[in-house]
Amino acid sequence: MTAWPVSRGGPGRGATVWAPETVTADPYNAQTPSAALAEPVTPVGAFFVRDHFGIPRTAPGRWRLRIGGAAAAPFAIGYEELLAMDHRELDVVVECAGNGRGLMTPRPPGLPWSQQAVGCAHFAGVPFRALAGRALIRPAAVEIVFTGADSGPVGGRRTAFERSLPLAVALHPDTLLVTRMNGEPLAPEHGAPVRLVVPGRYAVADVKWLVGARAVTRPFTGVFQAREYLYEASRGTPEGPVTSVRVKSLITEPEPDTAVRRGHETLVRGRAWSGDGEPLRNVEVRAEYEDEYEDDRHRERGWHAALLEPPAGPYGWTGWSYRWTPQRPGPYRLLSRATDGHGETQPSRAPWNARGYGCNPVGSVDVVAV
Ligand SMILES: Nc1nc2c(c(=O)[nH]1)N[C@H]1C(S)=C(S)[C@@H](COP(=O)(O)O)O[C@H]1N2
Ligand SMILES: [Mo]
């Protein structure tokens, strides 16, 4: 696992080694430590990992990406050739569609993520569009199917991790074949040597260890497209695929269960983001005293506008802050609520669905005023 020391600063605090918090060992799944979510760019050594199968290791010198299917001029490209092409750099929030599932009741099946299967990285990559142009994709094509080098048994059959994108999304200039994350070559667990990054979509779209891209003339029906990653009202009643990231905010400071001083200003800080490059309209903060917890009658009052930092581009997250002075001694719940340019806002409770996707309730941290 890549991890390196990062000085956290502050009196009495030594260097901290970032490492994701393991959720399952095999396949490897780990979440971003909450302290790392306070960083404007999530360190690679802290970044959450979501793997369905094992991590395939391909030396960059042996890596090939095959582009074909419904295309008049299929071809394969190697790593050096890809590196020599024009790269585009973007800050992108990568969020697992199941992020927050662990907060839903009853708990849907799947990894029990709290709100830490998310991070924001600085990516550099070649727009897929540049390669698609060379392959001369046929007009009949409707989607591109992207294939990872990883595979494993699904229902008794060896299955590769494959996901498709509608042609227009695949050909969007911000859909990237990524070679670098935070200025370094991709780490093995994040898809080395090349992965797809589709800004604004849940991260299941971001196929790691990318080895194939084929144009298809009918919508793809692979397991990870048509059986998994669907919103379902109840088991077996699909309401559509997981696509755009839903608007969300998190509180990163103060930390949960810490003491704040009554009559003194406390800085409440956090991050907010939305999908599809949709700008945030606002982030609001509300402090509830213990007797108001879970009391929906009060829930529409007492929201205060937080100060937004300049956004890190259309797909990054936005830091925000609010100065709060607790008046009474005792337990408080701090809540944060982001609204995007479409007017989409975070619901007060986790929006339940059978597989636990798109869980974006208001951010929440409990503290005690002393
Ligand atoms: N090849 C491959 N790509 C994959 C996956 C996978 O299991 N195999 N998992 C997907 C899911 S569900 C998520 S949330 C992201 C996680 O990216 P990360 O591990 O770099 O954070 O990778 C996506 N790409
Ligand atoms: Mo995911």
mmCIF file of C-alpha atoms and ligand atoms in Angstrom:
data_model
loop_
_atom_site.group_PDB
_atom_site.id
_atom_site.type_symbol
_atom_site.label_atom_id
_atom_site.label_comp_id
_atom_site.label_asym_id
_atom_site.label_seq_id
_atom_site.Cartn_x
_atom_site.Cartn_y
_atom_site.Cartn_z
ATOM 1 C CA MET A 1 0.000 0.000 0.000
ATOM 2 C CA THR A 2 1.386 3.446 -0.820
ATOM 3 C CA ALA A 3 1.457 5.680 2.229
ATOM 4 C CA TRP A 4 3.830 8.387 3.219
ATOM 5 C CA PRO A 5 4.311 10.615 6.226
ATOM 6 C CA VAL A 6 2.421 13.886 6.250
ATOM 7 C CA SER A 7 3.024 16.476 8.912
ATOM 8 C CA ARG A 8 -0.305 17.401 10.517
ATOM 9 C CA GLY A 9 1.320 20.323 12.334
ATOM 10 C CA GLY A 10 -0.021 21.747 15.600
ATOM 11 C CA PRO A 11 1.530 21.494 19.032
ATOM 12 C CA GLY A 12 2.418 18.022 20.190
ATOM 13 C CA ARG A 13 1.421 16.369 16.929
ATOM 14 C CA GLY A 14 4.028 14.347 15.121
ATOM 15 C CA ALA A 15 4.076 13.133 11.567
ATOM 16 C CA THR A 16 1.083 11.002 10.557
ATOM 17 C CA VAL A 17 1.242 8.196 8.047
ATOM 18 C CA TRP A 18 -1.817 8.180 5.829
ATOM 19 C CA ALA A 19 -3.328 4.824 5.091
ATOM 20 C CA PRO A 20 -6.871 4.037 3.984
ATOM 21 C CA GLU A 21 -8.986 2.218 6.588
ATOM 22 C CA THR A 22 -9.502 -1.369 5.469
ATOM 23 C CA VAL A 23 -13.133 -2.459 5.051
ATOM 24 C CA THR A 24 -12.423 -5.853 3.445
ATOM 25 C CA ALA A 25 -8.993 -7.418 2.840
ATOM 26 C CA ASP A 26 -9.794 -9.652 -0.149
ATOM 27 C CA PRO A 27 -10.829 -8.116 -2.446
ATOM 28 C CA TYR A 28 -9.206 -5.018 -1.045
ATOM 29 C CA ASN A 29 -11.660 -2.275 -0.073
ATOM 30 C CA ALA A 30 -10.723 0.648 2.148
ATOM 31 C CA GLN A 31 -12.149 4.047 3.020
ATOM 32 C CA THR A 32 -10.506 7.462 3.270
ATOM 33 C CA PRO A 33 -9.643 8.335 6.901
ATOM 34 C CA SER A 34 -11.915 11.194 7.978
ATOM 35 C CA ALA A 35 -8.903 13.413 8.838
ATOM 36 C CA ALA A 36 -7.773 13.180 5.203
ATOM 37 C CA LEU A 37 -11.129 14.511 3.967
ATOM 38 C CA ALA A 38 -10.059 17.889 5.393
ATOM 39 C CA GLU A 39 -7.255 18.037 2.784
ATOM 40 C CA PRO A 40 -8.154 20.030 -0.357
ATOM 41 C CA VAL A 41 -6.652 17.241 -2.484
ATOM 42 C CA THR A 42 -6.890 13.743 -1.001
ATOM 43 C CA PRO A 43 -3.417 12.167 -0.699
ATOM 44 C CA VAL A 44 -3.064 8.996 -2.786
ATOM 45 C CA GLY A 45 -1.966 7.111 0.343
ATOM 46 C CA ALA A 46 -5.289 8.000 2.010
ATOM 47 C CA PHE A 47 -7.608 7.642 -0.987
ATOM 48 C CA PHE A 48 -10.402 5.060 -0.694
ATOM 49 C CA VAL A 49 -10.138 1.887 -2.770
ATOM 50 C CA ARG A 50 -13.008 -0.147 -4.233
ATOM 51 C CA ASP A 51 -12.089 -3.413 -5.914
ATOM 52 C CA HIS A 52 -14.498 -6.138 -7.043
ATOM 53 C CA PHE A 53 -11.707 -8.611 -7.803
ATOM 54 C CA GLY A 54 -7.949 -8.745 -7.246
ATOM 55 C CA ILE A 55 -5.529 -6.012 -8.312
ATOM 56 C CA PRO A 56 -4.028 -6.984 -11.690
ATOM 57 C CA ARG A 57 -0.439 -5.841 -12.066
ATOM 58 C CA THR A 58 0.677 -4.907 -15.564
ATOM 59 C CA ALA A 59 4.100 -3.359 -16.177
ATOM 60 C CA PRO A 60 3.580 -0.150 -18.176
ATOM 61 C CA GLY A 61 5.905 -1.515 -20.886
ATOM 62 C CA ARG A 62 3.542 -4.467 -21.467
ATOM 63 C CA TRP A 63 0.289 -2.547 -21.261
ATOM 64 C CA ARG A 64 -1.912 -2.228 -24.378
ATOM 65 C CA LEU A 65 -5.302 -0.647 -24.818
ATOM 66 C CA ARG A 66 -7.363 -2.101 -27.653
ATOM 67 C CA ILE A 67 -9.923 0.181 -29.251
ATOM 68 C CA GLY A 68 -12.359 -1.447 -31.619
ATOM 69 C CA GLY A 69 -15.773 -3.057 -31.863
ATOM 70 C CA ALA A 70 -18.041 -1.137 -34.237
ATOM 71 C CA ALA A 71 -15.131 0.865 -35.640
ATOM 72 C CA ALA A 72 -13.665 1.065 -39.143
ATOM 73 C CA ALA A 73 -10.045 1.407 -37.961
ATOM 74 C CA PRO A 74 -9.517 -0.579 -34.732
ATOM 75 C CA PHE A 75 -6.051 -0.281 -33.199
ATOM 76 C CA ALA A 76 -4.028 -0.836 -30.023
ATOM 77 C CA ILE A 77 -1.961 1.756 -28.209
ATOM 78 C CA GLY A 78 0.927 1.313 -25.738
ATOM 79 C CA TYR A 79 1.781 3.332 -22.641
ATOM 80 C CA GLU A 80 4.628 5.422 -24.113
ATOM 81 C CA GLU A 81 2.502 6.405 -27.074
ATOM 82 C CA LEU A 82 -0.374 7.401 -24.791
ATOM 83 C CA LEU A 83 1.956 9.421 -22.527
ATOM 84 C CA ALA A 84 3.186 11.366 -25.558
ATOM 85 C CA MET A 85 -0.352 12.556 -26.367
ATOM 86 C CA ASP A 86 -1.822 15.841 -25.087
ATOM 87 C CA HIS A 87 -3.043 15.480 -21.503
ATOM 88 C CA ARG A 88 -5.802 17.410 -19.828
ATOM 89 C CA GLU A 89 -5.688 18.110 -16.060
ATOM 90 C CA LEU A 90 -8.791 18.184 -13.873
ATOM 91 C CA ASP A 91 -9.611 18.017 -10.165
ATOM 92 C CA VAL A 92 -12.330 15.387 -9.855
ATOM 93 C CA VAL A 93 -14.345 14.070 -6.910
ATOM 94 C CA VAL A 94 -14.343 10.269 -7.047
ATOM 95 C CA GLU A 95 -17.246 8.900 -5.045
ATOM 96 C CA CYS A 96 -18.442 5.315 -4.783
ATOM 97 C CA ALA A 97 -22.170 5.016 -5.542
ATOM 98 C CA GLY A 98 -22.493 3.049 -2.290
ATOM 99 C CA ASN A 99 -20.841 5.763 -0.187
ATOM 100 C CA GLY A 100 -22.969 6.282 2.937
ATOM 101 C CA ARG A 101 -24.797 2.941 2.617
ATOM 102 C CA GLY A 102 -23.753 2.088 6.178
ATOM 103 C CA LEU A 103 -26.016 4.929 7.422
ATOM 104 C CA MET A 104 -29.177 3.514 5.846
ATOM 105 C CA THR A 105 -31.747 1.617 7.899
ATOM 106 C CA PRO A 106 -32.486 -1.137 7.260
ATOM 107 C CA ARG A 107 -28.947 -1.578 5.945
ATOM 108 C CA PRO A 108 -28.959 -2.686 2.282
ATOM 109 C CA PRO A 109 -26.559 -5.455 1.259
ATOM 110 C CA GLY A 110 -23.140 -4.317 0.047
ATOM 111 C CA LEU A 111 -20.050 -2.759 1.606
ATOM 112 C CA PRO A 112 -21.104 -0.843 4.745
ATOM 113 C CA TRP A 113 -19.342 2.416 3.829
ATOM 114 C CA SER A 114 -19.800 5.387 6.119
ATOM 115 C CA GLN A 115 -19.402 8.696 4.228
ATOM 116 C CA GLN A 116 -15.718 8.028 3.503
ATOM 117 C CA ALA A 117 -15.748 6.218 0.150
ATOM 118 C CA VAL A 118 -14.888 9.522 -1.501
ATOM 119 C CA GLY A 119 -11.867 11.663 -2.323
ATOM 120 C CA CYS A 120 -10.839 14.447 -4.658
ATOM 121 C CA ALA A 121 -7.735 14.049 -6.791
ATOM 122 C CA HIS A 122 -5.866 16.004 -9.403
ATOM 123 C CA PHE A 123 -5.932 13.813 -12.520
ATOM 124 C CA ALA A 124 -4.053 14.077 -15.791
ATOM 125 C CA GLY A 125 -5.198 12.084 -18.792
ATOM 126 C CA VAL A 126 -5.831 11.900 -22.511
ATOM 127 C CA PRO A 127 -9.433 12.552 -23.594
ATOM 128 C CA PHE A 128 -10.850 9.235 -24.860
ATOM 129 C CA ARG A 129 -12.247 11.308 -27.704
ATOM 130 C CA ALA A 130 -8.764 11.688 -29.193
ATOM 131 C CA LEU A 131 -8.422 7.901 -29.594
ATOM 132 C CA ALA A 132 -12.024 7.336 -30.659
ATOM 133 C CA GLY A 133 -11.439 9.720 -33.549
ATOM 134 C CA ARG A 134 -8.559 7.584 -34.758
ATOM 135 C CA ALA A 135 -10.595 4.348 -34.532
ATOM 136 C CA LEU A 136 -13.322 5.719 -36.838
ATOM 137 C CA ILE A 137 -16.282 4.573 -34.772
ATOM 138 C CA ARG A 138 -19.232 3.614 -36.939
ATOM 139 C CA PRO A 139 -22.352 5.826 -36.927
ATOM 140 C CA ALA A 140 -24.428 2.858 -35.679
ATOM 141 C CA ALA A 141 -22.526 2.779 -32.357
ATOM 142 C CA VAL A 142 -24.576 3.761 -29.294
ATOM 143 C CA GLU A 143 -22.183 3.043 -26.432
ATOM 144 C CA ILE A 144 -18.543 2.339 -25.631
ATOM 145 C CA VAL A 145 -17.828 -0.650 -23.371
ATOM 146 C CA PHE A 146 -14.702 -0.191 -21.244
ATOM 147 C CA THR A 147 -12.906 -3.319 -19.974
ATOM 148 C CA GLY A 148 -10.615 -3.687 -16.965
ATOM 149 C CA ALA A 149 -7.819 -6.283 -16.755
ATOM 150 C CA ASP A 150 -9.384 -7.672 -13.549
ATOM 151 C CA SER A 151 -11.870 -10.520 -13.528
ATOM 152 C CA GLY A 152 -13.363 -13.114 -11.234
ATOM 153 C CA PRO A 153 -16.242 -15.565 -10.895
ATOM 154 C CA VAL A 154 -19.739 -14.095 -11.067
ATOM 155 C CA GLY A 155 -22.557 -16.649 -10.986
ATOM 156 C CA GLY A 156 -20.058 -19.406 -11.820
ATOM 157 C CA ARG A 157 -18.602 -17.628 -14.867
ATOM 158 C CA ARG A 158 -15.327 -15.768 -15.098
ATOM 159 C CA THR A 159 -16.331 -12.161 -15.642
ATOM 160 C CA ALA A 160 -14.228 -9.085 -16.378
ATOM 161 C CA PHE A 161 -15.047 -5.734 -14.814
ATOM 162 C CA GLU A 162 -16.776 -3.945 -17.695
ATOM 163 C CA ARG A 163 -18.877 -0.804 -17.837
ATOM 164 C CA SER A 164 -20.396 1.137 -20.718
ATOM 165 C CA LEU A 165 -21.012 4.814 -21.355
ATOM 166 C CA PRO A 166 -23.397 6.411 -23.829
ATOM 167 C CA LEU A 167 -21.402 7.629 -26.836
ATOM 168 C CA ALA A 168 -21.902 11.306 -25.975
ATOM 169 C CA VAL A 169 -20.501 10.801 -22.449
ATOM 170 C CA ALA A 170 -17.569 8.700 -23.675
ATOM 171 C CA LEU A 171 -16.729 11.351 -26.262
ATOM 172 C CA HIS A 172 -17.043 14.298 -23.859
ATOM 173 C CA PRO A 173 -13.683 16.117 -23.812
ATOM 174 C CA ASP A 174 -13.459 15.671 -20.007
ATOM 175 C CA THR A 175 -13.768 11.858 -20.133
ATOM 176 C CA LEU A 176 -10.139 10.919 -19.587
ATOM 177 C CA LEU A 177 -7.765 7.980 -19.921
ATOM 178 C CA VAL A 178 -5.852 8.880 -16.787
ATOM 179 C CA THR A 179 -2.109 8.258 -16.379
ATOM 180 C CA ARG A 180 -1.377 10.481 -13.355
ATOM 181 C CA MET A 181 -3.075 11.116 -10.000
ATOM 182 C CA ASN A 182 -1.838 14.010 -7.834
ATOM 183 C CA GLY A 183 1.187 14.397 -10.106
ATOM 184 C CA GLU A 184 2.380 10.782 -9.855
ATOM 185 C CA PRO A 185 1.933 7.751 -12.077
ATOM 186 C CA LEU A 186 -1.210 5.861 -11.018
ATOM 187 C CA ALA A 187 -0.768 3.555 -8.004
ATOM 188 C CA PRO A 188 -1.576 -0.166 -8.559
ATOM 189 C CA GLU A 189 -4.733 -0.033 -6.420
ATOM 190 C CA HIS A 190 -6.053 3.000 -8.325
ATOM 191 C CA GLY A 191 -5.791 1.388 -11.749
ATOM 192 C CA ALA A 192 -2.161 1.491 -12.926
ATOM 193 C CA PRO A 193 -1.039 2.088 -15.527
ATOM 194 C CA VAL A 194 -4.198 3.635 -17.069
ATOM 195 C CA ARG A 195 -7.767 4.086 -15.853
ATOM 196 C CA LEU A 196 -10.869 5.845 -17.073
ATOM 197 C CA VAL A 197 -12.168 8.891 -15.159
ATOM 198 C CA VAL A 198 -15.647 10.195 -16.009
ATOM 199 C CA PRO A 199 -16.077 13.452 -14.073
ATOM 200 C CA GLY A 200 -19.500 13.998 -12.501
ATOM 201 C CA ARG A 201 -20.507 10.324 -12.503
ATOM 202 C CA TYR A 202 -20.371 7.857 -9.651
ATOM 203 C CA ALA A 203 -16.961 6.175 -9.635
ATOM 204 C CA VAL A 204 -18.176 2.782 -10.839
ATOM 205 C CA ALA A 205 -17.844 4.410 -14.292
ATOM 206 C CA ASP A 206 -14.114 4.959 -13.753
ATOM 207 C CA VAL A 207 -12.831 1.597 -15.023
ATOM 208 C CA LYS A 208 -9.391 0.861 -13.540
ATOM 209 C CA TRP A 209 -6.632 -1.176 -15.225
ATOM 210 C CA LEU A 210 -8.213 -0.264 -18.553
ATOM 211 C CA VAL A 211 -7.304 -2.613 -21.412
ATOM 212 C CA GLY A 212 -10.229 -2.394 -23.828
ATOM 213 C CA ALA A 213 -12.715 0.068 -25.299
ATOM 214 C CA ARG A 214 -15.170 -1.258 -27.863
ATOM 215 C CA ALA A 215 -18.024 0.455 -29.634
ATOM 216 C CA VAL A 216 -21.334 -1.430 -29.505
ATOM 217 C CA THR A 217 -24.507 -0.927 -31.500
ATOM 218 C CA ARG A 218 -26.862 -2.141 -28.709
ATOM 219 C CA PRO A 219 -26.895 -1.084 -25.064
ATOM 220 C CA PHE A 220 -24.458 -3.186 -23.030
ATOM 221 C CA THR A 221 -26.035 -5.696 -20.631
ATOM 222 C CA GLY A 222 -23.001 -6.856 -18.602
ATOM 223 C CA VAL A 223 -23.414 -7.693 -14.910
ATOM 224 C CA PHE A 224 -21.960 -4.451 -13.590
ATOM 225 C CA GLN A 225 -24.161 -2.463 -15.961
ATOM 226 C CA ALA A 226 -27.535 -4.170 -16.059
ATOM 227 C CA ARG A 227 -27.650 -6.245 -12.833
ATOM 228 C CA GLU A 228 -25.595 -4.182 -10.389
ATOM 229 C CA TYR A 229 -25.485 -0.409 -9.930
ATOM 230 C CA LEU A 230 -29.214 0.122 -10.376
ATOM 231 C CA TYR A 231 -31.442 2.139 -8.120
ATOM 232 C CA GLU A 232 -34.204 -0.207 -6.958
ATOM 233 C CA ALA A 233 -37.202 0.875 -4.895
ATOM 234 C CA SER A 234 -37.307 -2.642 -3.517
ATOM 235 C CA ARG A 235 -35.386 -5.723 -4.629
ATOM 236 C CA GLY A 236 -36.150 -6.382 -8.286
ATOM 237 C CA THR A 237 -37.972 -3.133 -9.127
ATOM 238 C CA PRO A 238 -35.365 -1.109 -11.011
ATOM 239 C CA GLU A 239 -35.709 2.648 -11.205
ATOM 240 C CA GLY A 240 -32.730 3.264 -13.448
ATOM 241 C CA PRO A 241 -28.954 3.055 -13.465
ATOM 242 C CA VAL A 242 -26.567 4.840 -11.161
ATOM 243 C CA THR A 243 -25.199 7.767 -13.185
ATOM 244 C CA SER A 244 -24.632 11.342 -11.930
ATOM 245 C CA VAL A 245 -23.185 12.075 -8.508
ATOM 246 C CA ARG A 246 -25.841 13.554 -6.192
ATOM 247 C CA VAL A 247 -25.179 16.838 -4.385
ATOM 248 C CA LYS A 248 -23.503 16.262 -1.015
ATOM 249 C CA SER A 249 -21.617 17.965 1.802
ATOM 250 C CA LEU A 250 -19.503 16.705 4.678
ATOM 251 C CA ILE A 251 -18.402 18.327 7.930
ATOM 252 C CA THR A 252 -14.667 17.831 8.499
ATOM 253 C CA GLU A 253 -14.275 20.133 11.534
ATOM 254 C CA PRO A 254 -14.988 19.959 14.428
ATOM 255 C CA GLU A 255 -14.401 16.221 14.655
ATOM 256 C CA PRO A 256 -17.236 14.052 16.021
ATOM 257 C CA ASP A 257 -17.685 13.902 19.796
ATOM 258 C CA THR A 258 -15.222 16.700 20.531
ATOM 259 C CA ALA A 259 -15.819 19.486 23.040
ATOM 260 C CA VAL A 260 -16.439 23.055 21.836
ATOM 261 C CA ARG A 261 -16.443 26.107 24.098
ATOM 262 C CA ARG A 262 -19.734 27.737 24.999
ATOM 263 C CA GLY A 263 -19.711 31.474 24.213
ATOM 264 C CA HIS A 264 -16.673 31.072 21.945
ATOM 265 C CA GLU A 265 -16.575 31.034 18.196
ATOM 266 C CA THR A 266 -16.060 27.572 16.679
ATOM 267 C CA LEU A 267 -15.060 27.194 13.068
ATOM 268 C CA VAL A 268 -17.256 24.642 11.315
ATOM 269 C CA ARG A 269 -15.670 23.496 8.063
ATOM 270 C CA GLY A 270 -16.256 20.923 5.391
ATOM 271 C CA ARG A 271 -16.477 20.083 1.710
ATOM 272 C CA ALA A 272 -19.313 19.989 -0.802
ATOM 273 C CA TRP A 273 -19.696 18.721 -4.356
ATOM 274 C CA SER A 274 -22.217 17.847 -7.032
ATOM 275 C CA GLY A 275 -22.286 15.806 -10.239
ATOM 276 C CA ASP A 276 -21.915 16.638 -13.924
ATOM 277 C CA GLY A 277 -19.942 19.839 -13.338
ATOM 278 C CA GLU A 278 -23.014 21.457 -11.811
ATOM 279 C CA PRO A 279 -21.867 24.418 -9.659
ATOM 280 C CA LEU A 280 -22.977 24.653 -6.036
ATOM 281 C CA ARG A 281 -25.533 27.312 -5.236
ATOM 282 C CA ASN A 282 -24.892 27.315 -1.503
ATOM 283 C CA VAL A 283 -23.985 25.354 1.599
ATOM 284 C CA GLU A 284 -25.960 25.999 4.771
ATOM 285 C CA VAL A 285 -25.188 25.066 8.352
ATOM 286 C CA ARG A 286 -27.549 24.482 11.239
ATOM 287 C CA ALA A 287 -26.774 23.747 14.876
ATOM 288 C CA GLU A 288 -29.433 21.703 16.693
ATOM 289 C CA TYR A 289 -29.563 21.493 20.427
ATOM 290 C CA GLU A 290 -30.162 17.997 21.793
ATOM 291 C CA ASP A 291 -33.911 18.529 22.311
ATOM 292 C CA GLU A 292 -34.383 19.207 18.570
ATOM 293 C CA TYR A 293 -32.602 16.090 17.234
ATOM 294 C CA GLU A 294 -34.750 14.229 14.702
ATOM 295 C CA ASP A 295 -37.520 16.787 15.182
ATOM 296 C CA ASP A 296 -38.664 17.602 11.646
ATOM 297 C CA ARG A 297 -40.852 20.521 12.815
ATOM 298 C CA HIS A 298 -37.764 22.654 13.297
ATOM 299 C CA ARG A 299 -35.777 21.315 10.409
ATOM 300 C CA GLU A 300 -36.591 24.162 7.982
ATOM 301 C CA ARG A 301 -35.450 26.922 10.317
ATOM 302 C CA GLY A 302 -32.076 28.071 11.494
ATOM 303 C CA TRP A 303 -29.980 27.346 8.404
ATOM 304 C CA HIS A 304 -27.127 29.822 7.918
ATOM 305 C CA ALA A 305 -25.151 30.393 4.728
ATOM 306 C CA ALA A 306 -21.578 29.086 4.891
ATOM 307 C CA LEU A 307 -18.716 30.901 3.202
ATOM 308 C CA LEU A 308 -17.618 29.064 0.052
ATOM 309 C CA GLU A 309 -14.001 28.853 -1.073
ATOM 310 C CA PRO A 310 -13.335 29.156 -4.803
ATOM 311 C CA PRO A 311 -14.214 25.774 -6.370
ATOM 312 C CA ALA A 312 -11.384 23.547 -7.619
ATOM 313 C CA GLY A 313 -12.784 23.556 -11.177
ATOM 314 C CA PRO A 314 -16.139 22.194 -12.332
ATOM 315 C CA TYR A 315 -15.673 18.662 -10.959
ATOM 316 C CA GLY A 316 -13.662 19.243 -7.788
ATOM 317 C CA TRP A 317 -15.116 19.813 -4.364
ATOM 318 C CA THR A 318 -15.583 23.148 -2.632
ATOM 319 C CA GLY A 319 -14.302 23.942 0.844
ATOM 320 C CA TRP A 320 -16.749 25.864 3.035
ATOM 321 C CA SER A 321 -16.756 27.327 6.537
ATOM 322 C CA TYR A 322 -19.164 28.826 9.049
ATOM 323 C CA ARG A 323 -18.407 30.587 12.344
ATOM 324 C CA TRP A 324 -20.668 29.278 15.068
ATOM 325 C CA THR A 325 -20.926 30.265 18.727
ATOM 326 C CA PRO A 326 -22.715 27.706 20.910
ATOM 327 C CA GLN A 327 -24.817 29.469 23.564
ATOM 328 C CA ARG A 328 -25.836 26.632 25.845
ATOM 329 C CA PRO A 329 -23.805 23.914 27.513
ATOM 330 C CA GLY A 330 -24.563 20.398 26.348
ATOM 331 C CA PRO A 331 -24.865 18.247 23.218
ATOM 332 C CA TYR A 332 -25.301 19.832 19.799
ATOM 333 C CA ARG A 333 -25.692 18.306 16.352
ATOM 334 C CA LEU A 334 -24.123 20.300 13.513
ATOM 335 C CA LEU A 335 -25.735 19.807 10.104
ATOM 336 C CA SER A 336 -24.569 20.876 6.642
ATOM 337 C CA ARG A 337 -26.736 21.034 3.524
ATOM 338 C CA ALA A 338 -25.525 21.753 -0.014
ATOM 339 C CA THR A 339 -27.733 22.874 -2.918
ATOM 340 C CA ASP A 340 -26.583 22.852 -6.539
ATOM 341 C CA GLY A 341 -27.415 25.072 -9.508
ATOM 342 C CA HIS A 342 -30.404 22.886 -10.465
ATOM 343 C CA GLY A 343 -31.859 23.473 -6.995
ATOM 344 C CA GLU A 344 -31.135 19.856 -6.003
ATOM 345 C CA THR A 345 -30.490 19.714 -2.279
ATOM 346 C CA GLN A 346 -29.552 17.138 0.342
ATOM 347 C CA PRO A 347 -32.487 15.397 2.022
ATOM 348 C CA SER A 348 -32.624 15.409 5.835
ATOM 349 C CA ARG A 349 -32.616 11.605 5.918
ATOM 350 C CA ALA A 350 -30.760 8.959 3.918
ATOM 351 C CA PRO A 351 -32.802 8.304 0.746
ATOM 352 C CA TRP A 352 -33.325 4.554 1.063
ATOM 353 C CA ASN A 353 -33.129 2.161 -1.885
ATOM 354 C CA ALA A 354 -32.654 -1.601 -1.976
ATOM 355 C CA ARG A 355 -28.963 -1.516 -2.892
ATOM 356 C CA GLY A 356 -27.996 1.553 -0.915
ATOM 357 C CA TYR A 357 -26.817 3.858 -3.709
ATOM 358 C CA GLY A 358 -26.724 7.660 -3.884
ATOM 359 C CA CYS A 359 -26.939 8.148 -0.106
ATOM 360 C CA ASN A 360 -26.668 11.939 0.302
ATOM 361 C CA PRO A 361 -28.404 13.070 3.489
ATOM 362 C CA VAL A 362 -27.280 16.306 5.173
ATOM 363 C CA GLY A 363 -23.818 16.144 6.743
ATOM 364 C CA SER A 364 -23.928 15.634 10.499
ATOM 365 C CA VAL A 365 -21.485 15.795 13.422
ATOM 366 C CA ASP A 366 -22.326 15.601 17.145
ATOM 367 C CA VAL A 367 -20.306 17.758 19.573
ATOM 368 C CA VAL A 368 -20.637 18.876 23.183
ATOM 369 C CA ALA A 369 -20.452 22.501 24.321
ATOM 370 C CA VAL A 370 -18.684 22.921 27.684
HETATM 371 N N1 LIG B 1 -11.407 -2.536 -13.278
HETATM 372 C C1 LIG B 1 -12.119 -2.080 -12.224
HETATM 373 N N2 LIG B 1 -12.452 -0.779 -12.196
HETATM 374 C C2 LIG B 1 -13.158 -0.282 -11.170
HETATM 375 C C3 LIG B 1 -13.611 -1.113 -10.116
HETATM 376 C C4 LIG B 1 -13.230 -2.482 -10.153
HETATM 377 O O1 LIG B 1 -13.538 -3.279 -9.251
HETATM 378 N N3 LIG B 1 -12.487 -2.926 -11.235
HETATM 379 N N4 LIG B 1 -14.389 -0.586 -9.107
HETATM 380 C C5 LIG B 1 -15.127 0.633 -9.451
HETATM 381 C C6 LIG B 1 -15.774 1.273 -8.315
HETATM 382 S S1 LIG B 1 -17.252 0.623 -7.814
HETATM 383 C C7 LIG B 1 -15.264 2.417 -7.736
HETATM 384 S S2 LIG B 1 -16.087 3.181 -6.479
HETATM 385 C C8 LIG B 1 -13.993 3.007 -8.206
HETATM 386 C C9 LIG B 1 -13.034 3.224 -7.048
HETATM 387 O O2 LIG B 1 -11.855 3.848 -7.493
HETATM 388 P P1 LIG B 1 -10.604 3.878 -6.499
HETATM 389 O O3 LIG B 1 -10.377 2.491 -5.981
HETATM 390 O O4 LIG B 1 -9.451 4.414 -7.291
HETATM 391 O O5 LIG B 1 -10.962 4.839 -5.380
HETATM 392 O O6 LIG B 1 -13.340 2.206 -9.174
HETATM 393 C C10 LIG B 1 -14.224 1.661 -10.137
HETATM 394 N N5 LIG B 1 -13.453 1.038 -11.185
HETATM 395 MO MO MO B 2 -18.143 2.086 -6.255
#
